[in-house]
Tab-separated table of C-alpha atoms and ligand atoms in Angstrom:
chain	number	residue	atom	x	y	z
Y	1	MET	CA	109.532	111.053	65.563
Y	2	ARG	CA	112.493	108.636	65.475
Y	3	VAL	CA	113.824	108.208	69.022
Y	4	LEU	CA	116.771	106.177	70.263
Y	5	VAL	CA	116.667	105.195	73.933
Y	6	ALA	CA	120.072	104.066	75.225
Y	7	GLY	CA	119.382	101.904	78.280
Y	8	ALA	CA	115.810	101.087	77.295
Y	9	THR	CA	115.190	98.143	79.648
Y	10	GLY	CA	115.732	99.889	83.002
Y	11	ALA	CA	113.284	101.201	85.594
Y	12	VAL	CA	112.504	104.299	83.499
Y	13	GLY	CA	113.459	102.873	80.103
Y	14	ARG	CA	110.582	100.376	80.109
Y	15	PRO	CA	107.730	102.809	80.841
Y	16	LEU	CA	109.412	105.373	78.582
Y	17	VAL	CA	109.517	103.015	75.601
Y	18	ALA	CA	105.885	101.997	76.208
Y	19	ARG	CA	104.773	105.657	76.256
Y	20	LEU	CA	106.802	106.591	73.186
Y	21	VAL	CA	105.381	103.684	71.193
Y	22	ALA	CA	101.841	104.531	72.378
Y	23	GLU	CA	102.330	108.103	71.136
Y	24	GLY	CA	103.315	106.833	67.689
Y	25	HIS	CA	107.074	107.395	67.822
Y	26	ALA	CA	109.463	105.010	66.055
Y	27	VAL	CA	111.663	103.779	68.904
Y	28	THR	CA	114.996	101.991	68.847
Y	29	GLY	CA	116.003	100.756	72.294
Y	30	THR	CA	119.358	99.421	73.412
Y	31	THR	CA	120.117	96.528	75.730
Y	32	ARG	CA	123.042	94.138	76.167
Y	33	SER	CA	120.970	90.975	76.240
Y	34	THR	CA	118.692	88.885	74.077
Y	35	THR	CA	116.190	88.856	76.962
Y	36	GLY	CA	116.196	92.647	76.908
Y	37	ALA	CA	115.779	92.578	73.138
Y	38	GLY	CA	112.719	90.337	73.496
Y	39	LEU	CA	111.213	92.700	76.058
Y	40	LEU	CA	111.797	95.721	73.827
Y	41	ALA	CA	110.290	93.972	70.809
Y	42	SER	CA	107.224	93.073	72.890
Y	43	LEU	CA	106.857	96.768	73.788
Y	44	GLY	CA	106.886	97.697	70.097
Y	45	ALA	CA	110.449	99.044	69.840
Y	46	VAL	CA	113.249	97.970	67.526
Y	47	PRO	CA	115.844	96.361	69.806
Y	48	ALA	CA	119.556	97.011	69.339
Y	49	VAL	CA	121.903	94.747	71.300
Y	50	VAL	CA	125.060	96.659	72.173
Y	51	ASP	CA	127.461	97.225	75.035
Y	52	ALA	CA	127.501	101.016	75.227
Y	53	ARG	CA	131.149	100.999	76.340
Y	54	ASP	CA	132.057	99.915	72.798
Y	55	ALA	CA	132.020	103.368	71.159
Y	56	ASP	CA	132.230	102.076	67.580
Y	57	ALA	CA	129.405	99.602	68.057
Y	58	LEU	CA	127.315	102.297	69.767
Y	59	ALA	CA	127.943	104.706	66.877
Y	60	ASP	CA	126.813	102.019	64.403
Y	61	VAL	CA	123.561	101.544	66.319
Y	62	VAL	CA	122.877	105.295	66.451
Y	63	ARG	CA	123.691	105.745	62.754
Y	64	ALA	CA	121.324	102.914	61.775
Y	65	ALA	CA	118.484	104.349	63.905
Y	66	ARG	CA	118.817	107.895	62.399
Y	67	PRO	CA	117.232	109.353	65.553
Y	68	GLU	CA	115.861	112.872	65.822
Y	69	VAL	CA	116.221	112.619	69.594
Y	70	VAL	CA	118.598	110.433	71.619
Y	71	VAL	CA	117.643	109.640	75.237
Y	72	HIS	CA	120.409	108.469	77.593
Y	73	GLN	CA	119.065	106.235	80.380
Y	74	LEU	CA	122.216	104.136	80.867
Y	75	THR	CA	123.046	103.227	84.461
Y	76	ALA	CA	124.420	100.118	86.150
Y	77	LEU	CA	122.590	100.232	89.461
Y	78	SER	CA	120.949	96.814	89.617
Y	79	GLY	CA	122.209	94.824	92.557
Y	80	ARG	CA	123.553	96.415	95.690
Y	81	PRO	CA	126.859	97.627	97.147
Y	82	GLY	CA	129.270	94.773	97.842
Y	83	PRO	CA	132.250	94.471	100.161
Y	84	GLY	CA	134.061	97.135	98.094
Y	85	GLY	CA	131.649	99.755	99.422
Y	86	TYR	CA	129.228	102.291	98.053
Y	87	GLU	CA	131.545	104.290	95.780
Y	88	ALA	CA	132.956	101.125	94.197
Y	89	TRP	CA	129.390	99.991	93.438
Y	90	LEU	CA	128.723	103.305	91.675
Y	91	GLU	CA	131.839	103.147	89.526
Y	92	ALA	CA	130.208	101.245	86.638
Y	93	THR	CA	127.529	103.948	86.428
Y	94	ASN	CA	130.162	106.676	86.748
Y	95	ARG	CA	131.921	105.199	83.721
Y	96	LEU	CA	128.719	105.132	81.701
Y	97	ARG	CA	128.188	108.794	82.554
Y	98	ARG	CA	131.779	110.028	82.247
Y	99	GLU	CA	132.996	108.022	79.268
Y	100	VAL	CA	129.978	106.824	77.326
Y	101	THR	CA	128.105	110.157	77.310
Y	102	PRO	CA	130.635	111.982	75.076
Y	103	ALA	CA	130.630	109.019	72.679
Y	104	LEU	CA	126.826	108.978	72.598
Y	105	VAL	CA	126.658	112.733	72.023
Y	106	ALA	CA	129.191	112.491	69.182
Y	107	ALA	CA	127.252	109.602	67.626
Y	108	ALA	CA	123.984	111.559	67.921
Y	109	ALA	CA	125.534	114.593	66.219
Y	110	ALA	CA	127.040	112.464	63.448
Y	111	ALA	CA	123.647	110.820	62.855
Y	112	GLY	CA	121.970	114.235	62.492
Y	113	ALA	CA	119.987	114.209	65.738
Y	114	ARG	CA	118.422	117.465	66.942
Y	115	ARG	CA	118.353	116.868	70.721
Y	116	VAL	CA	119.945	114.707	73.414
Y	117	VAL	CA	118.064	114.110	76.678
Y	118	VAL	CA	120.036	112.634	79.549
Y	119	GLN	CA	119.276	111.087	82.938
Y	120	SER	CA	120.911	112.902	85.859
Y	121	VAL	CA	119.900	113.204	89.531
Y	122	VAL	CA	118.771	115.948	91.930
Y	123	PHE	CA	120.461	114.357	94.925
Y	124	MET	CA	123.907	115.888	94.510
Y	125	THR	CA	123.372	119.409	95.874
Y	126	ALA	CA	125.442	120.893	98.689
Y	127	PRO	CA	123.965	120.456	102.178
Y	128	GLU	CA	123.303	124.168	102.644
Y	129	GLY	CA	120.655	126.777	101.905
Y	130	PRO	CA	116.888	126.332	101.888
Y	131	PRO	CA	115.313	122.902	102.451
Y	132	VAL	CA	113.983	122.864	98.876
Y	133	ALA	CA	116.020	124.313	96.016
Y	134	ASP	CA	115.758	124.895	92.283
Y	135	GLU	CA	118.188	124.000	89.483
Y	136	SER	CA	120.599	126.761	90.502
Y	137	ALA	CA	121.471	125.011	93.800
Y	138	ARG	CA	125.200	124.480	94.184
Y	139	ILE	CA	126.371	120.983	93.261
Y	140	TRP	CA	128.398	119.436	96.095
Y	141	THR	CA	131.497	118.729	94.001
Y	142	GLU	CA	133.687	118.437	97.079
Y	143	ALA	CA	131.324	115.939	98.744
Y	144	PRO	CA	133.567	113.656	100.738
Y	145	PRO	CA	131.323	110.623	100.447
Y	146	LEU	CA	130.313	110.980	96.816
Y	147	ALA	CA	132.941	113.069	95.042
Y	148	GLY	CA	133.566	110.475	92.304
Y	149	THR	CA	129.946	109.951	91.394
Y	150	ILE	CA	129.059	113.644	91.532
Y	151	ALA	CA	132.086	114.447	89.324
Y	152	ALA	CA	130.842	111.863	86.818
Y	153	ASN	CA	127.363	113.412	86.823
Y	154	VAL	CA	128.821	116.881	86.307
Y	155	ALA	CA	130.994	115.637	83.427
Y	156	MET	CA	127.949	114.012	81.834
Y	157	GLU	CA	125.852	117.162	82.182
Y	158	ARG	CA	128.640	119.294	80.668
Y	159	ALA	CA	129.028	116.926	77.718
Y	160	VAL	CA	125.326	117.215	76.967
Y	161	LEU	CA	124.901	120.940	77.621
Y	162	GLY	CA	127.982	121.818	75.576
Y	163	ALA	CA	127.129	119.638	72.609
Y	164	GLY	CA	127.497	122.278	69.887
Y	165	ASP	CA	124.452	122.457	67.618
Y	166	LEU	CA	122.740	119.608	69.454
Y	167	GLU	CA	120.117	120.712	71.982
Y	168	GLY	CA	121.173	119.299	75.346
Y	169	VAL	CA	118.488	118.604	77.966
Y	170	VAL	CA	119.460	117.326	81.414
Y	171	LEU	CA	116.690	115.757	83.486
Y	172	ARG	CA	117.673	115.638	87.142
Y	173	TYR	CA	115.305	113.000	88.397
Y	174	GLY	CA	114.437	112.527	92.057
Y	175	PHE	CA	114.693	109.151	93.765
Y	176	PHE	CA	112.802	106.664	91.609
Y	177	TYR	CA	110.024	104.646	93.169
Y	178	GLY	CA	107.453	102.394	91.542
Y	179	PRO	CA	107.761	99.014	89.810
Y	180	GLY	CA	111.310	97.711	89.476
Y	181	THR	CA	112.801	100.196	91.950
Y	182	MET	CA	114.543	99.813	95.306
Y	183	TYR	CA	111.439	100.982	97.218
Y	184	ALA	CA	109.009	98.446	95.704
Y	185	PRO	CA	108.372	95.188	97.591
Y	186	GLY	CA	111.409	92.982	96.904
Y	187	GLY	CA	113.640	95.994	96.200
Y	188	VAL	CA	116.791	96.667	98.215
Y	189	ILE	CA	115.406	99.454	100.415
Y	190	ALA	CA	112.025	97.796	100.931
Y	191	GLU	CA	113.818	94.664	102.130
Y	192	GLN	CA	116.073	96.699	104.443
Y	193	LEU	CA	112.963	98.314	105.941
Y	194	ARG	CA	111.389	94.880	106.407
Y	195	ARG	CA	114.504	93.640	108.232
Y	196	GLY	CA	114.681	96.770	110.396
Y	197	ALA	CA	117.967	97.605	108.647
Y	198	TYR	CA	117.003	101.030	107.223
Y	199	PRO	CA	117.371	103.290	110.272
Y	200	LEU	CA	116.724	106.998	110.536
Y	201	VAL	CA	120.109	108.707	110.642
Y	202	GLY	CA	120.465	111.421	113.285
Y	203	ASP	CA	117.262	113.464	113.238
Y	204	GLY	CA	116.175	111.882	109.933
Y	205	GLY	CA	116.074	115.378	108.486
Y	206	GLY	CA	117.555	114.678	105.049
Y	207	VAL	CA	114.923	115.839	102.554
Y	208	THR	CA	114.059	113.319	99.838
Y	209	SER	CA	112.515	114.322	96.521
Y	210	PHE	CA	110.886	111.308	94.930
Y	211	VAL	CA	109.486	110.717	91.463
Y	212	HIS	CA	107.372	107.766	90.347
Y	213	VAL	CA	108.986	106.044	87.341
Y	214	GLU	CA	105.807	106.585	85.274
Y	215	ASP	CA	106.071	110.321	85.951
Y	216	ALA	CA	109.796	110.291	85.137
Y	217	ALA	CA	108.914	108.626	81.825
Y	218	ALA	CA	106.120	111.128	81.140
Y	219	ALA	CA	108.464	114.085	81.764
Y	220	THR	CA	111.013	112.521	79.436
Y	221	VAL	CA	108.446	112.268	76.642
Y	222	ARG	CA	107.639	115.965	77.136
Y	223	ALA	CA	111.366	116.774	76.956
Y	224	LEU	CA	111.576	115.444	73.393
Y	225	THR	CA	109.850	118.578	72.164
Y	226	ASP	CA	109.219	121.001	75.036
Y	227	GLY	CA	111.575	123.223	76.961
Y	228	ALA	CA	114.713	125.074	75.992
Y	229	PRO	CA	118.031	123.252	76.300
Y	230	GLY	CA	119.120	123.206	79.938
Y	231	VAL	CA	118.601	121.504	83.280
Y	232	TYR	CA	115.241	120.453	84.741
Y	233	ASN	CA	114.429	118.916	88.116
Y	234	VAL	CA	111.959	116.063	87.606
Y	235	VAL	CA	110.537	115.374	91.058
Y	236	ASP	CA	107.157	115.209	92.728
Y	237	ASP	CA	105.510	118.134	94.542
Y	238	ASP	CA	106.180	116.816	98.023
Y	239	PRO	CA	109.813	116.783	99.194
Y	240	ALA	CA	109.852	115.272	102.674
Y	241	PRO	CA	112.353	114.367	105.375
Y	242	VAL	CA	113.254	110.710	105.764
Y	243	ARG	CA	111.698	110.701	109.262
Y	244	GLU	CA	108.353	111.427	107.571
Y	245	TRP	CA	108.294	109.037	104.615
Y	246	ALA	CA	110.263	106.042	105.926
Y	247	PRO	CA	107.744	105.112	108.669
Y	248	VAL	CA	104.899	105.425	106.144
Y	249	LEU	CA	106.587	103.058	103.687
Y	250	ALA	CA	107.552	100.686	106.508
Y	251	ALA	CA	103.909	100.503	107.637
Y	252	LEU	CA	102.724	99.825	104.074
Y	253	LEU	CA	105.266	96.997	103.828
Y	254	GLY	CA	104.193	95.538	107.190
Y	255	ALA	CA	107.644	96.378	108.576
Y	256	PRO	CA	108.472	97.779	112.008
Y	257	PRO	CA	108.965	101.560	112.303
Y	258	PRO	CA	112.595	102.401	111.494
Y	259	ALA	CA	114.887	102.736	114.517
Y	260	ARG	CA	117.253	105.703	114.930
Y	261	VAL	CA	121.039	105.654	114.790
Y	262	ASP	CA	123.513	108.392	115.540
Y	263	GLU	CA	125.238	109.983	112.580
Y	264	ASP	CA	128.675	108.712	113.571
Y	265	VAL	CA	127.376	105.155	113.870
Y	266	ALA	CA	125.704	105.396	110.441
Y	267	ALA	CA	128.899	106.794	108.916
Y	268	ARG	CA	130.915	103.916	110.369
Y	269	THR	CA	128.526	101.081	109.600
Y	270	GLN	CA	126.894	102.191	106.324
Y	271	GLY	CA	129.266	104.814	104.989
Y	272	PRO	CA	129.225	108.631	104.978
Y	273	GLN	CA	126.676	108.748	102.142
Y	274	ALA	CA	124.085	107.463	104.622
Y	275	VAL	CA	124.541	110.652	106.665
Y	276	TYR	CA	124.281	112.840	103.545
Y	277	TYR	CA	121.065	111.244	102.262
Y	278	GLY	CA	119.563	110.559	105.692
Y	279	ALA	CA	120.310	113.762	107.575
Y	280	ARG	CA	121.679	116.513	105.299
Y	281	LEU	CA	120.197	116.401	101.810
Y	282	ARG	CA	118.026	119.243	100.511
Y	283	GLY	CA	114.932	118.629	98.403
Y	284	ALA	CA	114.290	119.876	94.867
Y	285	SER	CA	111.595	122.027	93.266
Y	286	ASN	CA	109.882	120.988	90.015
Y	287	ALA	CA	108.593	124.500	89.228
Y	288	LYS	CA	110.732	124.842	86.091
Y	289	ALA	CA	109.676	121.450	84.692
Y	290	ARG	CA	106.036	122.250	85.447
Y	291	ARG	CA	106.389	125.572	83.640
Y	292	GLU	CA	108.575	124.714	80.677
Y	293	LEU	CA	108.045	120.973	80.104
Y	294	ARG	CA	104.348	121.070	81.103
Y	295	PHE	CA	105.242	118.314	83.578
Y	296	ARG	CA	102.106	117.235	85.485
Y	297	PRO	CA	102.933	114.309	87.758
Y	298	ALA	CA	100.194	111.696	88.022
Y	299	TYR	CA	101.632	111.021	91.496
Y	300	PRO	CA	102.192	114.534	92.906
Y	301	SER	CA	103.096	112.985	96.260
Y	302	TRP	CA	104.734	109.787	97.448
Y	303	ARG	CA	101.912	109.748	100.022
Y	304	THR	CA	99.533	108.582	97.298
Y	305	GLY	CA	102.157	106.900	95.102
Y	306	PHE	CA	103.617	104.519	97.725
Y	307	PRO	CA	100.286	102.748	98.434
Y	308	VAL	CA	99.708	102.282	94.697
Y	309	MET	CA	103.238	100.860	94.292
Y	310	VAL	CA	102.820	98.402	97.171
Y	311	ALA	CA	99.319	97.324	96.118
Y	312	ALA	CA	100.488	96.776	92.522
Y	313	ALA	CA	103.365	94.577	93.684
Y	314	GLU	CA	101.258	92.572	96.114
Y	315	GLY	CA	98.086	92.283	94.050
E	401	LIG	N1	117.175	108.520	90.234
E	401	LIG	C1	117.158	107.344	90.831
E	401	LIG	O1	116.672	107.175	91.937
E	401	LIG	C2	117.723	106.157	90.106
E	401	LIG	C3	118.402	106.281	88.898
E	401	LIG	C4	118.807	105.116	88.229
E	401	LIG	C5	118.553	103.879	88.801
E	401	LIG	N2	117.925	103.832	89.994
E	401	LIG	C6	117.594	102.538	90.622
E	401	LIG	O2	118.605	101.588	90.385
E	401	LIG	C7	118.028	100.302	90.201
E	401	LIG	C8	118.504	99.741	88.874
E	401	LIG	O3	118.131	100.613	87.823
E	401	LIG	P1	117.557	100.077	86.445
E	401	LIG	O4	116.398	99.161	86.688
E	401	LIG	O5	117.296	101.239	85.563
E	401	LIG	O6	118.701	99.130	85.863
E	401	LIG	P2	120.230	99.332	85.507
E	401	LIG	O7	120.888	98.033	85.729
E	401	LIG	O8	120.798	100.510	86.172
E	401	LIG	O9	120.213	99.526	83.900
E	401	LIG	C9	119.658	100.660	83.265
E	401	LIG	C10	119.783	100.506	81.772
E	401	LIG	O10	121.152	100.641	81.399
E	401	LIG	C11	121.486	99.548	80.533
E	401	LIG	N3	122.927	99.274	80.649
E	401	LIG	C12	123.662	99.133	81.771
E	401	LIG	N4	124.967	98.937	81.466
E	401	LIG	C13	125.045	98.964	80.106
E	401	LIG	C14	126.102	98.856	79.168
E	401	LIG	N5	127.374	98.669	79.536
E	401	LIG	N6	125.803	98.921	77.848
E	401	LIG	C15	124.534	99.084	77.448
E	401	LIG	N7	123.488	99.199	78.281
E	401	LIG	C16	123.753	99.163	79.588
E	401	LIG	C17	120.601	98.406	80.969
E	401	LIG	O11	120.454	97.518	79.873
E	401	LIG	P3	120.580	95.901	79.947
E	401	LIG	O12	120.777	95.532	81.387
E	401	LIG	O13	119.287	95.419	79.365
E	401	LIG	O14	121.755	95.604	79.103
E	401	LIG	C18	119.322	99.148	81.248
E	401	LIG	O15	118.582	99.341	80.062
E	401	LIG	C19	116.510	100.482	90.267
E	401	LIG	O16	116.091	100.214	91.573
E	401	LIG	C20	116.327	101.956	89.979
E	401	LIG	O17	115.175	102.503	90.573
E	401	LIG	C21	117.501	104.925	90.667
């Protein structure tokens, strides 16, 4: 199958391209840089150098690739929040989701694609209801800390799900861990844990649903062909509160156990999103992806995946 991966050099893009090539697909992958193009060529893909915010240039790339399926993995989340704060840091990604998605969908339709698969996230549900929820959980559109980014995700999902004759598939991934992610040694969160700067907020009861990037890539390959158009949670089988997983990762990294901070202190010093993720968030169920995408995570739990991630980085 001819597949175009927009954002092919990121944490999921790389393992995704490798899997697609291994399965015999003809892959075009986008990047903005010649370094990225070299990486994609070495993985066996045809590189296309383009800034996705240039709609005409993006349409040219899609037309030339004649893809049957377009996969949207564009984000701008390398680096870390600066003095402007968390929401300002997310704005580049919000733009890619809000503004580039409709252009990518239009280009896919014009090129005769059958399906568009897009990267979304599970961690935008309202802090209410059961601790673990399915795809019908209410999205927290009025979230005070994250309203802009959640609105961008919702706009992206709508653009893909309402794409006329194109089949729209939204993959709501959990928090990525594995090589090249924030939780791997050297990543932003791993380094915060090492410095004792990743505290448990309040009771540490925010429930995190993780997914290893290899499993995210595997689910994405399945979504080329399997499953009806719609929304799928792509997470592991083991949603867990921060107070459970953070000390385990800290120990693996040789870091001290995370301290605790009150919610109001976390809100003041880190921003209100720290309270949402750390103390309020609900987890996500992968039952639909297991059923309809035949998703079978190789790392069903972060409990086995974290040690593999740390050993791989340190060995
Ligand atoms: N669900 C999650 O937990 C989640 C989701 C996304 C990211 N993250 C985390 O965020 C961190 C960074 O993510 P990442 O490694 O995927 O890198 P990233 O910097 O977010 O980039 C992702 C992809 O988007 C491309 N891209 C970005 N802006 C572009 C633009 N204007 N035009 C064309 N392409 C553009 C990048 O290509 P080039 O840079 O090659 O041009 C890359 O292929 C990682 O720690 C990752 O785990 C987490």
